[in-house]
Each structure stands twice: as structure tokens, then as C-alpha cells.
JSON list of C-alpha atoms in Angstrom, two decimals:
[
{"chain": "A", "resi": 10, "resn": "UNK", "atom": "CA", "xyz": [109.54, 122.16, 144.53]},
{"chain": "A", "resi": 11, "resn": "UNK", "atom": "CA", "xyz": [108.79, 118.63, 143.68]},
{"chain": "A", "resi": 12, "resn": "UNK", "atom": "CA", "xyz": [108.94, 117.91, 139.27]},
{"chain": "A", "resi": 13, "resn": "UNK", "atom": "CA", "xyz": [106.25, 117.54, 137.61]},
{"chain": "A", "resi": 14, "resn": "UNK", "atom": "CA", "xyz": [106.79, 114.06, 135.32]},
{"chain": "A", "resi": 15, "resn": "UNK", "atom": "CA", "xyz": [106.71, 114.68, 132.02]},
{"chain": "A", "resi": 16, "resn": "UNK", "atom": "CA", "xyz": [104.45, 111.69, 130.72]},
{"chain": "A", "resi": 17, "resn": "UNK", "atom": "CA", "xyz": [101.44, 109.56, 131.76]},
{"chain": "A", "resi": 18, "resn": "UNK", "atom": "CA", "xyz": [101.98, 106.22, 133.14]},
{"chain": "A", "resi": 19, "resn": "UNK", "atom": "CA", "xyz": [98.92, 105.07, 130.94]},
{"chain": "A", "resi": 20, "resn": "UNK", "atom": "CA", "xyz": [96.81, 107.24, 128.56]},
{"chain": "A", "resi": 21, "resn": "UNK", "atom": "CA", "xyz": [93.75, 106.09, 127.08]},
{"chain": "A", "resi": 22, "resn": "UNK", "atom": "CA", "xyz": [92.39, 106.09, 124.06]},
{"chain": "A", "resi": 23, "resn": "UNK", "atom": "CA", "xyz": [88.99, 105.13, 122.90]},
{"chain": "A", "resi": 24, "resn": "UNK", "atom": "CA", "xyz": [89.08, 101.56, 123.65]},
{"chain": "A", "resi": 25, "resn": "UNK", "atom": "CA", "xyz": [92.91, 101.14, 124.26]},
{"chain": "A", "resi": 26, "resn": "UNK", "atom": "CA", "xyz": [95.36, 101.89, 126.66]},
{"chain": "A", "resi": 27, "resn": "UNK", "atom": "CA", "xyz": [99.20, 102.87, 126.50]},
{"chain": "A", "resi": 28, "resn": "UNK", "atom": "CA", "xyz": [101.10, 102.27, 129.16]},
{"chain": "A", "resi": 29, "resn": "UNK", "atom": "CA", "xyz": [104.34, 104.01, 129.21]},
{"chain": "A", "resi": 30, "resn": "UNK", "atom": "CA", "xyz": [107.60, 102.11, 129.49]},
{"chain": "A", "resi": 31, "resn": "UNK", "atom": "CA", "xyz": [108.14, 100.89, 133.13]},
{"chain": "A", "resi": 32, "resn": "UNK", "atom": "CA", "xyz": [111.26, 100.17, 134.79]},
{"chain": "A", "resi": 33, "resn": "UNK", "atom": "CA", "xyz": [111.77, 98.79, 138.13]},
{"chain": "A", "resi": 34, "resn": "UNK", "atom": "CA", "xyz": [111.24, 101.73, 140.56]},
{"chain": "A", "resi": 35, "resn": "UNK", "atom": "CA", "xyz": [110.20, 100.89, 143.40]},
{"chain": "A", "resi": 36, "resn": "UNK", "atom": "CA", "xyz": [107.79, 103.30, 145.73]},
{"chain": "A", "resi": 37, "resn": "UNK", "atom": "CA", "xyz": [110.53, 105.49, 146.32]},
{"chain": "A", "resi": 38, "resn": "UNK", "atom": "CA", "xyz": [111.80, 106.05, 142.58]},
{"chain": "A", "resi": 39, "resn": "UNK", "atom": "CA", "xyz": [114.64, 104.10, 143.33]},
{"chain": "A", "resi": 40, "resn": "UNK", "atom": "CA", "xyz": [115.79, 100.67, 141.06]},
{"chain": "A", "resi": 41, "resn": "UNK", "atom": "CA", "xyz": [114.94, 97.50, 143.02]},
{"chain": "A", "resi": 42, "resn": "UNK", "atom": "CA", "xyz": [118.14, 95.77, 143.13]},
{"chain": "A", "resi": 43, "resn": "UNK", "atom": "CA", "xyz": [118.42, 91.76, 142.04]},
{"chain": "A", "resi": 44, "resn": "UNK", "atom": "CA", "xyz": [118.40, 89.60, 139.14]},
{"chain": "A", "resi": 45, "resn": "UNK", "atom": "CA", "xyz": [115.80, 90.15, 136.02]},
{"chain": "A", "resi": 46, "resn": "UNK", "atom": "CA", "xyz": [113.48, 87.82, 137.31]},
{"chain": "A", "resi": 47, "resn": "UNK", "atom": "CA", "xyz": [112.84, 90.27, 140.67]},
{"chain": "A", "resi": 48, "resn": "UNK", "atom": "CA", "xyz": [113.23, 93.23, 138.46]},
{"chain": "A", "resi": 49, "resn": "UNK", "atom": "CA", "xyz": [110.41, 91.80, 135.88]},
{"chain": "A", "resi": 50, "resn": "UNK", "atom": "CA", "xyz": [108.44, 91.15, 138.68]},
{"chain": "A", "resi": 51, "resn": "UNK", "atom": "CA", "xyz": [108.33, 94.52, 139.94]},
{"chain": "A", "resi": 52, "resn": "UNK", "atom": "CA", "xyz": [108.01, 96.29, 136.21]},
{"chain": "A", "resi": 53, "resn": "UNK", "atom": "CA", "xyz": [104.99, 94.13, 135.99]},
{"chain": "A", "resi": 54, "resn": "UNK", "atom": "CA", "xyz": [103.55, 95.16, 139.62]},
{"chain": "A", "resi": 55, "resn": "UNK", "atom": "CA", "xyz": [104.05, 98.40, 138.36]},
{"chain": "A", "resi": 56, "resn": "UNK", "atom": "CA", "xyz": [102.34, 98.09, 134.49]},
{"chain": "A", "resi": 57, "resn": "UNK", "atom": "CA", "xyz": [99.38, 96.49, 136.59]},
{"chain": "A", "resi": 58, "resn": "UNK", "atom": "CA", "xyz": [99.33, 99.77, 139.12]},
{"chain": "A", "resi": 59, "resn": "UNK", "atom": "CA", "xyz": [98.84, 102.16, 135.74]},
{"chain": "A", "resi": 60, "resn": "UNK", "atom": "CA", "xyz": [96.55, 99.99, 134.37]},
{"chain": "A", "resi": 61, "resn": "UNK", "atom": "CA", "xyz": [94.03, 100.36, 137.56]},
{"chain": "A", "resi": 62, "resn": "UNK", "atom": "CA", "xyz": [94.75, 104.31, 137.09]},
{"chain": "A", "resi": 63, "resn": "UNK", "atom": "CA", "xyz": [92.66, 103.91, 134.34]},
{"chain": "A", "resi": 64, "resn": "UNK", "atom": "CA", "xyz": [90.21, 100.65, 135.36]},
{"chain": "A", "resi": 65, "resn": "UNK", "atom": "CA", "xyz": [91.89, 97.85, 133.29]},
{"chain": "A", "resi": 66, "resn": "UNK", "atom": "CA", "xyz": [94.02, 95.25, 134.41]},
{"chain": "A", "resi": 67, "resn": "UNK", "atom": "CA", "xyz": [96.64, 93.01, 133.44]},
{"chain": "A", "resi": 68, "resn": "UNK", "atom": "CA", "xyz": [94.47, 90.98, 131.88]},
{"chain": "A", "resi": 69, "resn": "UNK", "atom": "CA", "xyz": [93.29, 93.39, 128.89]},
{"chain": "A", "resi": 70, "resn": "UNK", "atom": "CA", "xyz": [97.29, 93.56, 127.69]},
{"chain": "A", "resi": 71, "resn": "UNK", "atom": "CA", "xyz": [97.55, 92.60, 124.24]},
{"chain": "A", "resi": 72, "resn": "UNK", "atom": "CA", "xyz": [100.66, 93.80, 123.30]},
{"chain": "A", "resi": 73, "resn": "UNK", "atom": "CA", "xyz": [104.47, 94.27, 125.34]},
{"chain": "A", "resi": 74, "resn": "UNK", "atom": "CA", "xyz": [107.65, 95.86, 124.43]},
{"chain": "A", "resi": 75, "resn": "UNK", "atom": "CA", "xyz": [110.99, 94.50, 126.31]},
{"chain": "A", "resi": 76, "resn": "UNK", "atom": "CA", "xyz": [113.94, 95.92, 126.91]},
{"chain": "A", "resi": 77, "resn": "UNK", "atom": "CA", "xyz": [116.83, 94.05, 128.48]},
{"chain": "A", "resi": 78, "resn": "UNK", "atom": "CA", "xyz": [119.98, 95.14, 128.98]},
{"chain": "A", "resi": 79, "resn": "UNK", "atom": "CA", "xyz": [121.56, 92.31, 128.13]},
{"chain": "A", "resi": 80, "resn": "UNK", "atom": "CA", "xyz": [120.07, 89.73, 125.96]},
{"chain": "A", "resi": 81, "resn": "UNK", "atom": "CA", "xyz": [121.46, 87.03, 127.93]},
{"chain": "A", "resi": 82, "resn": "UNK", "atom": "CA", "xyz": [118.64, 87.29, 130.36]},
{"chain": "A", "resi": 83, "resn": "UNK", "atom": "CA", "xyz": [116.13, 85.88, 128.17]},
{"chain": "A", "resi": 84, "resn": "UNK", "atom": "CA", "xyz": [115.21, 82.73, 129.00]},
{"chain": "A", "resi": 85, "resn": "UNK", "atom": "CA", "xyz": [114.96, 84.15, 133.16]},
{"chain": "A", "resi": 86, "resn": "UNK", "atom": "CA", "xyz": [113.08, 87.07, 131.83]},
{"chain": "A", "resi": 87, "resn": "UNK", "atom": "CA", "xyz": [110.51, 84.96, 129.62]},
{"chain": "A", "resi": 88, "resn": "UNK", "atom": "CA", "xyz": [109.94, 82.36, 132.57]},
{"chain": "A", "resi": 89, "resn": "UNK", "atom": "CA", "xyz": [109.04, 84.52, 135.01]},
{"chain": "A", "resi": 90, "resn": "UNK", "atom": "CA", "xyz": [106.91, 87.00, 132.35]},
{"chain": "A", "resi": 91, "resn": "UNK", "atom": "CA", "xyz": [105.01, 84.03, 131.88]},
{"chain": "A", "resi": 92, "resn": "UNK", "atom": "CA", "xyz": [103.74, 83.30, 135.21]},
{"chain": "A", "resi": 93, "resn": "UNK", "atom": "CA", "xyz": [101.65, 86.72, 134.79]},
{"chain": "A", "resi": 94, "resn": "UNK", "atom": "CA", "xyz": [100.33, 86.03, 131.51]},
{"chain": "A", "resi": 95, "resn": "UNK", "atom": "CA", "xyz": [99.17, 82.06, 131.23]},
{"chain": "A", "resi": 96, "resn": "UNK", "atom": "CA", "xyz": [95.77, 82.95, 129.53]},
{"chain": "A", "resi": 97, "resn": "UNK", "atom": "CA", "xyz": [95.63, 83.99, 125.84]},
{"chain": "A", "resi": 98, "resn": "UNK", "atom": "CA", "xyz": [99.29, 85.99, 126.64]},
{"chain": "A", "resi": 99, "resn": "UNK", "atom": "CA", "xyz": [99.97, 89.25, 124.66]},
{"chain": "A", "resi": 100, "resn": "UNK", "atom": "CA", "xyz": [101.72, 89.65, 121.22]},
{"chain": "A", "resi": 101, "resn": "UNK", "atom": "CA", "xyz": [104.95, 90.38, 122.50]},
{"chain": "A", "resi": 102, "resn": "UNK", "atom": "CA", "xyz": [108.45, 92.04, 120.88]},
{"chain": "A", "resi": 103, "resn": "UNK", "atom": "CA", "xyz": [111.74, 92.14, 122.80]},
{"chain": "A", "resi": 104, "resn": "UNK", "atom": "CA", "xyz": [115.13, 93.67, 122.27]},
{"chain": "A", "resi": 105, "resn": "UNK", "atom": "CA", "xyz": [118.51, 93.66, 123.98]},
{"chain": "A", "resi": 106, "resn": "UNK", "atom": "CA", "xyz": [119.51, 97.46, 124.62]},
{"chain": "A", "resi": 107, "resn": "UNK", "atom": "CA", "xyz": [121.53, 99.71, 126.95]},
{"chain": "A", "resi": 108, "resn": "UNK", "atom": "CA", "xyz": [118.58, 101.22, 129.38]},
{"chain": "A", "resi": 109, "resn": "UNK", "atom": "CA", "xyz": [119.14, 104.94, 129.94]},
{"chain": "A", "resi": 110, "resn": "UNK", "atom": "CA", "xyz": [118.85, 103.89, 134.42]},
{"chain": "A", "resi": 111, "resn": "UNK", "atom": "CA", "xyz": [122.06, 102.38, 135.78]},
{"chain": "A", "resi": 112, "resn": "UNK", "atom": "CA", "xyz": [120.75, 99.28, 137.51]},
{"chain": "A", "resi": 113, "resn": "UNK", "atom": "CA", "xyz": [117.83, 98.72, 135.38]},
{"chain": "A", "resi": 114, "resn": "UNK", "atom": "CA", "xyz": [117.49, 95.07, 133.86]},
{"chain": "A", "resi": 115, "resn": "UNK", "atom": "CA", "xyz": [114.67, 95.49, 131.75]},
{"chain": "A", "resi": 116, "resn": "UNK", "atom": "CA", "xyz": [112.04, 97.51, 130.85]},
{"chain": "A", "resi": 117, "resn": "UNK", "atom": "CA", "xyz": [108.51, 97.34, 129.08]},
{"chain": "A", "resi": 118, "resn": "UNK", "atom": "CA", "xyz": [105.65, 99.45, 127.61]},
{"chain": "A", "resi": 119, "resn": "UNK", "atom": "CA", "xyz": [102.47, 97.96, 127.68]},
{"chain": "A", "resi": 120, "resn": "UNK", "atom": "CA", "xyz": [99.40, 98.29, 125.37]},
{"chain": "A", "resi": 121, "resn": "UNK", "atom": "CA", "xyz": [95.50, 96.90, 126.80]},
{"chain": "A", "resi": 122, "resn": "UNK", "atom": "CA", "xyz": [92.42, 97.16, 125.25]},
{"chain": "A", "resi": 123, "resn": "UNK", "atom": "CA", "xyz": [89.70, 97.86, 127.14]},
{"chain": "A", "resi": 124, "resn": "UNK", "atom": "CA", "xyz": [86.21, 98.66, 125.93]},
{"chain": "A", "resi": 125, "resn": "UNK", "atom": "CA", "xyz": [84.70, 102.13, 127.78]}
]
């Protein structure tokens, strides 16, 4: 008997959109393996794939969370975040903390607004 999760990737609400916090899983629930850069990369892939669940887009973000695991990975983190977000990018908070999946580098929560 397969689980049932126990959250929504994305929920929205009126005009905005919560994305829950997404770590690097890959299509098979398992971490993808390699430096933050890959790993943000794929957490962003995988905000982007919510976001269509409920017909918005990267685009409409206008506010990020971050996790890293190690604060150290900043200034890879921010460089590659940036390629996805050149235009007017979102207000934006991040944190070092220990990330409750071994492996994980990062993770992030996403908020879009997107006028129904």
C-alpha cells in the first residue's frame, strides 16, 4: 500500500500560491547526488513542476525561503539561483540549517502570486 503524502506541493489561495518546501528528489524520491549548484537546480525544476499543478510558473514567485546545510555554499547557491530568476527576482530569505534528508544541500519553499 503506497503512503499517501501528507501535504500539497502547492496550495492556492485566492490569488497566491504556496509551494511547499522542495528538496532535491529526483523522479524516484531519491536525493540527486552533487554539489549545491546541481541540487538547486533540481529543487528549482521541481518548485516550477508544482507551480504548473496549479497553472503558474516560475515567473509569478515573489517570495523564497532557503535552506542550506551549510552556509558555506552561498555564494554557489546564489549564482546559480540567479540564472532562474534575472527579471524582477523574488524577495528572498536564506538560512544555514541541518535539513532533516541526509544528502540534501538545500531546500526552499516558494510563494507566487497569480491572479485567478
Amino acid at each position: 500500500m503506497a503512503l499517501k503524502p501528507h501535504f500539497s506541493p502547492a496550495v492556492r489561495a485566492g490569488d497566491f500560491i504556496y509551494v511547499s518546501g522542495q528538496l532535491p528528489f529526483d523522479e524516484h524520491m531519491n536525493i540527486v547526488e552533487g554539489d549545491v549548484a546541481r541540487q538547486t537546480e533540481v529543487v528549482i525544476a521541481n518548485i516550477a513542476k508544482a507551480l504548473a499543478g496549479v497553472g503558474a510558473e516560475l515567473s509569478d514567485v515573489v517570495k523564497t525561503m532557503v535552506w542550506l546545510s551549510d552556509p558555506a555554499d552561498f555564494p554557489l547557491f546564489n549564482a546559480t539561483y540567479a540564472q532562474f530568476f534575472t527579471e524582477g527576482p523574488p524577495a528572498r530569505a536564506t538560512v544555514g540549517s541541518v535539513l532533516m534528508v541526509e544528502g540534501a544541500r538545500i531546500e526552499i519553499e516558494a510563494v507566487a502570486h497569480k491572479p485567478l
